Coordinates of C-alpha atoms and ligand atoms in Angstrom, one line a residue:
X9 CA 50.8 68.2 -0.4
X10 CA 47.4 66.5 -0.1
X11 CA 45.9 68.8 -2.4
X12 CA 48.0 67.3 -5.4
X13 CA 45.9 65.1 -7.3
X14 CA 46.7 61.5 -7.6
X15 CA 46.1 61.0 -11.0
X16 CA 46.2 63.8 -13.5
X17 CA 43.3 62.3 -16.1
X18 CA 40.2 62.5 -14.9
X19 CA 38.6 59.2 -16.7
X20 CA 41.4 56.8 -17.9
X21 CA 38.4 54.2 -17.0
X22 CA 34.8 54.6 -15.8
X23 CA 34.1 51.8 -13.6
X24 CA 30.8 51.8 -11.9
X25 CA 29.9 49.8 -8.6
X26 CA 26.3 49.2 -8.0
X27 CA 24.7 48.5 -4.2
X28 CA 21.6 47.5 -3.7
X29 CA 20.1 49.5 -0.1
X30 CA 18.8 46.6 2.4
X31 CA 18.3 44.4 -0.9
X32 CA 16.5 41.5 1.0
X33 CA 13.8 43.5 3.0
X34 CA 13.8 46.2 0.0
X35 CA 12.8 43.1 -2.1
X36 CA 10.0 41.8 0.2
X37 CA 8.7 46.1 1.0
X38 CA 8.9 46.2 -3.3
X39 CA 6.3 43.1 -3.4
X40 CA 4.5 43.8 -0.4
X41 CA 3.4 47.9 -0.7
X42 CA 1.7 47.7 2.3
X43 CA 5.3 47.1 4.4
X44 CA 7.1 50.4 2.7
X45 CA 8.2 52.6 5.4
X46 CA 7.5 50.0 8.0
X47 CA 11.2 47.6 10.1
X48 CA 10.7 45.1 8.4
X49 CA 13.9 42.2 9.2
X50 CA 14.2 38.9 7.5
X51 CA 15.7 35.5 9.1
X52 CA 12.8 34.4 11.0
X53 CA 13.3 30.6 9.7
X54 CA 16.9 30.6 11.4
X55 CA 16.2 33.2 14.7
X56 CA 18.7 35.6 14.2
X57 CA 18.5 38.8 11.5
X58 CA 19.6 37.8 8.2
X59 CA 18.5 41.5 6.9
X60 CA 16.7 44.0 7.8
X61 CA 15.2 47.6 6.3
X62 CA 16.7 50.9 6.8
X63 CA 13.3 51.9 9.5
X64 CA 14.4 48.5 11.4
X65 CA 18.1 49.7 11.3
X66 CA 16.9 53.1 12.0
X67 CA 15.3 51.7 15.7
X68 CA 18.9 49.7 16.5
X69 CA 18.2 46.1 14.5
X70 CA 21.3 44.6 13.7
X71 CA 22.5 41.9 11.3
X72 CA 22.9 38.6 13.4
X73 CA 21.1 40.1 16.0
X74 CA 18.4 37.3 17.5
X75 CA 14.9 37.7 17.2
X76 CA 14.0 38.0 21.1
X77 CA 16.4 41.0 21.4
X78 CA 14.6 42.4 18.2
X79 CA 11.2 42.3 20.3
X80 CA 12.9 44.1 22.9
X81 CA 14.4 47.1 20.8
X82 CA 11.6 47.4 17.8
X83 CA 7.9 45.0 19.4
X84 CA 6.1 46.1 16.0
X85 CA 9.0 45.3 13.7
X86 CA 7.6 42.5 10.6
X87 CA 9.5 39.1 10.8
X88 CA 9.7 37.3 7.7
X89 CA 11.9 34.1 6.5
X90 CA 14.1 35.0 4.1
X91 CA 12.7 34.3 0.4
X92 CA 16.3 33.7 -1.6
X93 CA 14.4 32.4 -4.5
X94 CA 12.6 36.0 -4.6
X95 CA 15.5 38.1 -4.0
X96 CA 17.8 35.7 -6.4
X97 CA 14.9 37.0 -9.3
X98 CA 14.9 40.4 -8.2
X99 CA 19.5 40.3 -8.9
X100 CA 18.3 38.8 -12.1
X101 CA 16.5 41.5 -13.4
X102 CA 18.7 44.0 -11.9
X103 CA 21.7 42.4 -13.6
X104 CA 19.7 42.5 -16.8
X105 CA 18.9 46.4 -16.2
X106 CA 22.8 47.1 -16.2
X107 CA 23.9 45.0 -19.6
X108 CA 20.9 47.7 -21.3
X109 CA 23.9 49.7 -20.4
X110 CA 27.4 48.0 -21.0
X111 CA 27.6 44.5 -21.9
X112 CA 30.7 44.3 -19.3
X113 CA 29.1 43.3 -16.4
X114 CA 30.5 41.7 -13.0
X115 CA 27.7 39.7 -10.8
X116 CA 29.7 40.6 -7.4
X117 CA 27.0 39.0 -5.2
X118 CA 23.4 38.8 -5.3
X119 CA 22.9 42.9 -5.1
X120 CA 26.3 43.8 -6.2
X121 CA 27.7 44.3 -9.5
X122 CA 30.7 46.1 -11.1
X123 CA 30.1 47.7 -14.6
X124 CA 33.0 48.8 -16.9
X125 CA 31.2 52.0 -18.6
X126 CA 34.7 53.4 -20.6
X127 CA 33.7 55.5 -23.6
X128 CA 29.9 54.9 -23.3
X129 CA 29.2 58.8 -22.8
X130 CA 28.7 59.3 -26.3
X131 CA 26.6 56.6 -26.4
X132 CA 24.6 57.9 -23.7
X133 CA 24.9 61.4 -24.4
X134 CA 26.2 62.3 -20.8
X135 CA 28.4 62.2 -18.6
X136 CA 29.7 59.0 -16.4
X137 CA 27.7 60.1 -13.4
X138 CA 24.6 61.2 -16.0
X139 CA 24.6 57.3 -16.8
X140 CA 25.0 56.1 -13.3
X141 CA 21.8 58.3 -12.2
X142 CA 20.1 56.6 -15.4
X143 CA 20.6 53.4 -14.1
X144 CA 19.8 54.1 -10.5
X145 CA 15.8 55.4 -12.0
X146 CA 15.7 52.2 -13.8
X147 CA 16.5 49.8 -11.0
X148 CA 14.0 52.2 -9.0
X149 CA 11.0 52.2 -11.4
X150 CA 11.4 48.3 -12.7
X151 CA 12.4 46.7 -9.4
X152 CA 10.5 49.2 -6.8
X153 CA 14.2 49.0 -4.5
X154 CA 16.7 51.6 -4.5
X155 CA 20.5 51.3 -4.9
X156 CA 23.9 53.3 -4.1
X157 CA 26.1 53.7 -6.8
X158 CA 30.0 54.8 -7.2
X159 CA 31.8 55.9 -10.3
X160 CA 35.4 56.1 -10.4
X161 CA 38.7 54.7 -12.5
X162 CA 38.9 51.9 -10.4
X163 CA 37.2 48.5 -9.3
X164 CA 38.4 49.6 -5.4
X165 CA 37.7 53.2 -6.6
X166 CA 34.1 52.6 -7.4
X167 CA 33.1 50.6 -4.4
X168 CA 34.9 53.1 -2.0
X169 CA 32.1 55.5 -4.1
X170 CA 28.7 53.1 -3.6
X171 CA 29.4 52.9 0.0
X172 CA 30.0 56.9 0.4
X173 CA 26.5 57.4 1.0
X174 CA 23.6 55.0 1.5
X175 CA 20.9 54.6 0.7
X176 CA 20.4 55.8 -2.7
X177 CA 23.4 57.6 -2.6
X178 CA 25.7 58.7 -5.6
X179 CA 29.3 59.1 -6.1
X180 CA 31.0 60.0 -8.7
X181 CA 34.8 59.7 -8.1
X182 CA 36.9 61.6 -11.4
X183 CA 40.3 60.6 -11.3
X184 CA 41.2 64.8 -10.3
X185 CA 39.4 64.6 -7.2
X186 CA 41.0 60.6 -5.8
X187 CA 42.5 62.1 -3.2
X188 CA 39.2 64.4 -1.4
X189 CA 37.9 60.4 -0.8
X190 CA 40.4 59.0 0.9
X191 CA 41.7 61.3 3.3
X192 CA 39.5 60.5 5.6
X193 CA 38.6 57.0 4.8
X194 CA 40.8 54.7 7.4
X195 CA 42.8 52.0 5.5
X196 CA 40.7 48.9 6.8
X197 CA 37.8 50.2 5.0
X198 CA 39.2 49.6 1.9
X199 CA 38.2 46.8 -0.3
X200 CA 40.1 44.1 0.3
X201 CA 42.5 45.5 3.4
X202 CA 41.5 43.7 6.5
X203 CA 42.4 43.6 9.9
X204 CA 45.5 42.1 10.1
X205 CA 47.1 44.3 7.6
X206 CA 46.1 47.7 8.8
X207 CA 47.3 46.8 12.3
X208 CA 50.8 46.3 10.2
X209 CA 49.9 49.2 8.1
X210 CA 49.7 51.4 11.4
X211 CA 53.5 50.6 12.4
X212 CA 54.1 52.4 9.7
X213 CA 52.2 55.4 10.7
X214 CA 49.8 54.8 7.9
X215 CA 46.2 54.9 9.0
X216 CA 44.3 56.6 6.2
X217 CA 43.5 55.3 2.4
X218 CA 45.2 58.4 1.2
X219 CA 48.6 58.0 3.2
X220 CA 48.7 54.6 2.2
X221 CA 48.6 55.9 -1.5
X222 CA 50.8 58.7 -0.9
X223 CA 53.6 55.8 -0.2
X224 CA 56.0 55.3 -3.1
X225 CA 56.2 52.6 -5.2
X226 CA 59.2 51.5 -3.9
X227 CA 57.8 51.2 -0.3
X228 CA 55.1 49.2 -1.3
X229 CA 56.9 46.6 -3.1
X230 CA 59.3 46.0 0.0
X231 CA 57.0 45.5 2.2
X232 CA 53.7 44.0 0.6
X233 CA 52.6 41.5 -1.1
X234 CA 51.2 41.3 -4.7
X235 CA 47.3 41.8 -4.0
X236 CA 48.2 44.6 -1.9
X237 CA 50.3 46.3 -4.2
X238 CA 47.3 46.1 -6.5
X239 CA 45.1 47.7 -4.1
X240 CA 47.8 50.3 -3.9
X241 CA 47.5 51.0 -7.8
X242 CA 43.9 50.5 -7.4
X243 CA 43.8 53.3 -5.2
X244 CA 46.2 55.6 -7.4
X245 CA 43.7 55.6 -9.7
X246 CA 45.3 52.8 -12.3
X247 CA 42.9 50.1 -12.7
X248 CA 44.2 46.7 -12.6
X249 CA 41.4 44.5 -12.1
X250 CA 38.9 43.6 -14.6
X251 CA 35.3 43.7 -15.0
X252 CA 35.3 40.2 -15.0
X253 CA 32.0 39.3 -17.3
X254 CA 31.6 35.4 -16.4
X255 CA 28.1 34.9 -15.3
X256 CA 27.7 33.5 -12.1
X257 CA 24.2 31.7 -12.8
X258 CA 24.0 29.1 -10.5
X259 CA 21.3 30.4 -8.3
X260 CA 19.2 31.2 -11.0
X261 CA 16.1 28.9 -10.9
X262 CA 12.8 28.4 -9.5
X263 CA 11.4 25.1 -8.1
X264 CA 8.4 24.6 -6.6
X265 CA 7.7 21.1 -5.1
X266 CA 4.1 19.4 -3.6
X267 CA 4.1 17.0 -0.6
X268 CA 0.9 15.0 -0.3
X269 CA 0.0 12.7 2.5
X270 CA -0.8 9.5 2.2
X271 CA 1.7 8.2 -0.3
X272 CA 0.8 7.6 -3.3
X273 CA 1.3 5.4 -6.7
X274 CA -1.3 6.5 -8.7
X275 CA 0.7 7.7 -11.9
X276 CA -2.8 10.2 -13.1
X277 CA -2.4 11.6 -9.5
X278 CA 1.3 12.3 -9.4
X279 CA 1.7 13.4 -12.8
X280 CA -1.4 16.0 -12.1
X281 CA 0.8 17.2 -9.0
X282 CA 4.0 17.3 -11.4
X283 CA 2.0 19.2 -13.9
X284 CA 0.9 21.6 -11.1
X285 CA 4.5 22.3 -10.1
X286 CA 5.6 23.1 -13.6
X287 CA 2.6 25.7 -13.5
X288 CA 3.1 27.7 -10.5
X289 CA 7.1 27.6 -11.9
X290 CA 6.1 29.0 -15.2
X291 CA 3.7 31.4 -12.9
X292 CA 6.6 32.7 -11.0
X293 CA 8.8 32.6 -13.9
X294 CA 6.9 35.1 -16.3
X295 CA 6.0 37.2 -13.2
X296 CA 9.5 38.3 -13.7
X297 CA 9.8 38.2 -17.5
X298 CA 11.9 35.0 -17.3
X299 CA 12.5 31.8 -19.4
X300 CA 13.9 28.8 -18.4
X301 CA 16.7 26.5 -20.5
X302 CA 16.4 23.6 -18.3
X303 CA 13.9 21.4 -16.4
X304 CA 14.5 19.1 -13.7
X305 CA 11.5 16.7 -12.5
X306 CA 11.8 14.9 -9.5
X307 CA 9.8 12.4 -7.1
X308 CA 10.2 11.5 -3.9
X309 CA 9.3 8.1 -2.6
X310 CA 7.9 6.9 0.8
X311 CA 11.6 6.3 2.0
X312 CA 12.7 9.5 1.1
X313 CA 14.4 8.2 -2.1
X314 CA 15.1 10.7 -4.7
X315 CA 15.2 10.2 -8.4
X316 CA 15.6 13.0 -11.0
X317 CA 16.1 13.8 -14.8
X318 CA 17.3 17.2 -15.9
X319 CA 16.2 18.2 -19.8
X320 CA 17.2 20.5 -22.0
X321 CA 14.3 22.5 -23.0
X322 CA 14.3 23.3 -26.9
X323 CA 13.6 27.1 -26.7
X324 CA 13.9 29.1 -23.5
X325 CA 10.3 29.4 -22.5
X326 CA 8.1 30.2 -19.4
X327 CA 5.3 28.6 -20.7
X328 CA 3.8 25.1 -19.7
X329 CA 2.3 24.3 -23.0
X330 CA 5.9 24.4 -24.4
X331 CA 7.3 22.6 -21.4
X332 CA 4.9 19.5 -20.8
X333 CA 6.3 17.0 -23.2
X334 CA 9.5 17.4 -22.1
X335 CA 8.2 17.0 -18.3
X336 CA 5.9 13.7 -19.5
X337 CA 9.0 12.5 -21.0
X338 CA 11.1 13.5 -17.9
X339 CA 7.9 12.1 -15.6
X340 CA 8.1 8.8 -17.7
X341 CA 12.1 8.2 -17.0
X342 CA 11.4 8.8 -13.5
X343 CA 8.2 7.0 -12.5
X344 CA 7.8 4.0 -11.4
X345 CA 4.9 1.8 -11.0
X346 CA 4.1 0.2 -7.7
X347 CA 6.3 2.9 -5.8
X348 CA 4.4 4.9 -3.5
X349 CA 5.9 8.7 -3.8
X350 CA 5.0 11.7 -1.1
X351 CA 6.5 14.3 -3.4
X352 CA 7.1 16.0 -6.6
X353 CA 9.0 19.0 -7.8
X354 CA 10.0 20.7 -10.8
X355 CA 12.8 23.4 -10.9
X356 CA 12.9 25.2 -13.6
X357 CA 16.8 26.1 -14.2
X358 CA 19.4 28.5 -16.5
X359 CA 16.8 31.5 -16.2
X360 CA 16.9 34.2 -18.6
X361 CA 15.7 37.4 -19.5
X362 CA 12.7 36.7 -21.5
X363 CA 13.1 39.5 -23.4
X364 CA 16.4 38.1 -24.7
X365 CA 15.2 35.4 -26.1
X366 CA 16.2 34.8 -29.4
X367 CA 13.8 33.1 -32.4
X368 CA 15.8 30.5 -34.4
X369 CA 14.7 29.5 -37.9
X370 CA 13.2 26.6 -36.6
X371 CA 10.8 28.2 -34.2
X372 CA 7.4 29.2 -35.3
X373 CA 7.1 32.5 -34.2
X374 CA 3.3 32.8 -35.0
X375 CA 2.6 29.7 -32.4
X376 CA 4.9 31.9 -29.9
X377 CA 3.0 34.9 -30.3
X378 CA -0.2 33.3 -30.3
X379 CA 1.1 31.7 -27.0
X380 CA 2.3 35.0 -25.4
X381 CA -1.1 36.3 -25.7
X382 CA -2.9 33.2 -24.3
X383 CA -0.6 33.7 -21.4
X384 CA -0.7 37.3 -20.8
X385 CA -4.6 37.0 -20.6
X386 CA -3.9 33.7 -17.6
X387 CA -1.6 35.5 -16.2
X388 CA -4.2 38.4 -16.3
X389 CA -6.9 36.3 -14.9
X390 CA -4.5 34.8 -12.1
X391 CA -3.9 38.3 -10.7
X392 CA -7.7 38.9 -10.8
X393 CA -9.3 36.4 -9.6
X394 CA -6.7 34.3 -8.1
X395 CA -4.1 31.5 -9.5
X396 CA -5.1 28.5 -11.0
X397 CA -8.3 30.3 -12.1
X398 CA -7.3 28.7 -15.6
X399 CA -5.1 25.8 -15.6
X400 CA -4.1 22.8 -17.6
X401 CA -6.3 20.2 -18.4
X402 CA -3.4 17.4 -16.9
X403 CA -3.2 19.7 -13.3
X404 CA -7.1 19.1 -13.5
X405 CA -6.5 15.9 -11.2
X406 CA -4.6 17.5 -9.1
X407 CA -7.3 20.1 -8.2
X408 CA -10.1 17.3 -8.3
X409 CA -8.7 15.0 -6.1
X410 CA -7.7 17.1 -3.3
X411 CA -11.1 19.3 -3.5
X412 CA -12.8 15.5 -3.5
X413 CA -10.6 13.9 -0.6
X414 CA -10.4 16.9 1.1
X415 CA -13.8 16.6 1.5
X416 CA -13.6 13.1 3.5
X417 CA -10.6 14.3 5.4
X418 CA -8.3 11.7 4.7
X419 CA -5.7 13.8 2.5
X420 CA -3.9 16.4 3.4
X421 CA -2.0 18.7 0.7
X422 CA 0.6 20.9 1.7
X423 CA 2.6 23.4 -0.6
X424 CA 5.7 23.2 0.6
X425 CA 5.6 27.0 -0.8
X426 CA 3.7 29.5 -0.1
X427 CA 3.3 32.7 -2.2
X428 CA 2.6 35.0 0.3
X429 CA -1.2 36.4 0.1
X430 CA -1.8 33.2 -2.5
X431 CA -3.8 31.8 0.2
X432 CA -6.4 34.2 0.7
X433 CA -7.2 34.5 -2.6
X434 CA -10.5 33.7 -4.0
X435 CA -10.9 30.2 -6.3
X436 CA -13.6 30.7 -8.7
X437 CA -13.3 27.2 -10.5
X438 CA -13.8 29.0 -13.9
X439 CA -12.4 26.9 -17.3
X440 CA -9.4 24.4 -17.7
X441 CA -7.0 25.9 -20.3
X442 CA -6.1 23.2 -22.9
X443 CA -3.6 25.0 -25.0
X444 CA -3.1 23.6 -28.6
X445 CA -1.5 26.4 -30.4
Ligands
MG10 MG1 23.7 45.9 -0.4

């Protein structure tokens, strides 16, 4: 009996499910070599383990675990805080990798995604899993993190795949072979079953995925409700949910925000800090071929007051020299005189893929290019000799004043973030970039 297949045609849809393996600490080991192969946990800024990396797993770290019991288990393990901003860039670009693929992509969660791959193999001159292991060596040689992948005619088909083996595992489920998966796979592991209705499920005598499925229709409908009897078709091998292709792109931005002490209301001072934020944005932002479609500007007075202006940017760019009229303008709506401020910030929001930019008629592409290259060779420099090595003439303020009242002691700055190894790198104090292109 169990050897019957479930559903007779092997591919009557090719859904893929794609995992990232310990995304968060595979993100930090992927930008930081020198922690590869060493437990490395995130959620030091809350005390408990928000994530951590298959060696920290490996020596008994748990999720939610707290950090003293982590001493105990695993003394040399790396703590970090968790860097969502980071990881949120890193889902970016891994989203981006998939729609090279299909343009029917889900955004399940940060490292999850469903993609709907039906009737690509010719396309891709392969089969379903010869695509899947395509896109696992792209994620792997762009990103630097590895991911488990599942193929099958289903959305609850697929995931049952990605999570068959981890890490960098993949499964390829054909419609022939449903059944070999779920006859060992105990119904609360499925997508979307919990607790509550395996315990019911087991009055029945139904404890695996596959006796579930081998339940007649009839059955099914007596005694479940609707999302359950879509499981149950799920699991037959007839898909009925759809790669749902709505981007969720809320997360996607970068901000970066300077606190200075004392207040201030100099308006050369705070724009230079302003300035300076909408640098280290762009910074971040081309580091992972980005381009932002909206700015936000925002000051912070003494009290703690808040005022902001969001603006639409007129070409998805990454680069300050395009950005810094809109931010004066922004700045200029914002600022006012006589108000002392202790902060500014700058997020830089509705990222894309720089790469999928589009020129319009209007734009002048020679003044982009010429830009692109100007950029590269900062962005060059930066990773050289360290960042700011070149920077705008109205961040020059900025850099003045604190080196100058750093000097007498009286002013603090603080970065409210840190790029990690930033710090130590060396300031040369070579030219100021005025970019008139
Ligand atoms: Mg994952």
């Amino acid at each position: 009996m169990t050897t019957q297949p479930l559903t007779i045609h092997s591919w009557p849809r090719a859904i893929l499910h794609i995992d990232a393996d310990a995304f968060f600490t595979s993100c930090e080991q992927a930008i930081h070599p020198e922690l590869k192969g060493k437990p490395v946990i995130t959620g030091k800024e809350r005390g408990i383990v928000s994530a951590a990396s298959y060696e920290a797993k490996g020596r008994g770290v748990e999720r939610g675990m707290r950090l003293f019991e982590v001493k105990k288990v695993c003394p040399d393990a790396v703590i970090l805080p968790s860097d969502y901003e980071t990881y949120s860039l890193f889902s970016v670009r891994m989203f981006e990798i998939l729609r090279r693929f299909s343009p029917d992509v889900e955004e399940y969660s940060i490292d999850e995604a469903f993609v709907d791959l039906t009737g690509l193999r010719r396309t891709f001159h392969g089969s379903y899993g010869e695509i899947a292991k395509k896109i696992q060596e792209a994620v792997e040689r762009e990103l630097g993190i590895t991911v488990s992948i599942g193929v099958s005619v289903s959305k609850v088909l697929a995931k049952i795949g990605s999570k068959h083996k981890k890490p960098k595992g993949l499964t390829v489920i054909p419609g022939r072979e449903i059944h070999n998966y779920l006859e060992k796979l105990p119904i609360g592991k499925v997508w979307g079953i919990g607790a509550n209705t395996s315990e019911f499920l087991g009055k029945f005598g139904i404890k695996t995925a596959l006796e579930f499925v081998r339940k007649d229709e009839l059955f099914i409908k007596t005694h479940l409700s609707k999302p359950y009897q879509e499981i149950w078709h799920e699991l037959n091998g007839w898909s009925v949910y759809p790669v749902s292709t709505e981007t969720k792109r809320d997360y996607q931005s970068i901000s970066k925000t300077r606190t200075f002490t004392p207040p201030s209301d100099d308006e050369t001072f705070i724009f230079a800090q302003i300035s300076k934020n909408l640098e280290n944005a762009c910074i971040k932002a081309r580091r992972y071929d980005l381009a932002a479609t909206r700015l936000i500007v925002f000051l912070r007075q003494q009290d703690f007051r808040d005022t902001g202006v969001e603006l639409k940017v007129s070409r998805p760019t990454a680069y300050p020299a395009e950005l810094i009229e809109s931010l004066k303008n922004g700045f200029m709506k914002v600022y006012k005189p006589n108000t002392l401020y202790r902060s500014t910030g700058v997020v830089l929001a509705g990222l894309m893929p720089e790469k999928s930019v589009q020129y319009t008629l209007f734009d002048d592409v020679t003044r982009i290019e010429r830009m692109a290259r100007i950029y590269g060779a900062v962005d060059e420099l930066s990773e050289r000799f360290g960042k700011h090595t070149i920077q705008h003439a109205s961040s020059l303020p900025a850099k003045l004043q604190s080196q100058h009242e750093g000097e007498r002691g009286d002013v603090a700055m603080r970065k409210t973030e840190i790029f990690k190894g930033e710090n130590k790198r060396q300031r040369l104090g070579l030219p100021v970039l005025n970019v008139k292109v």
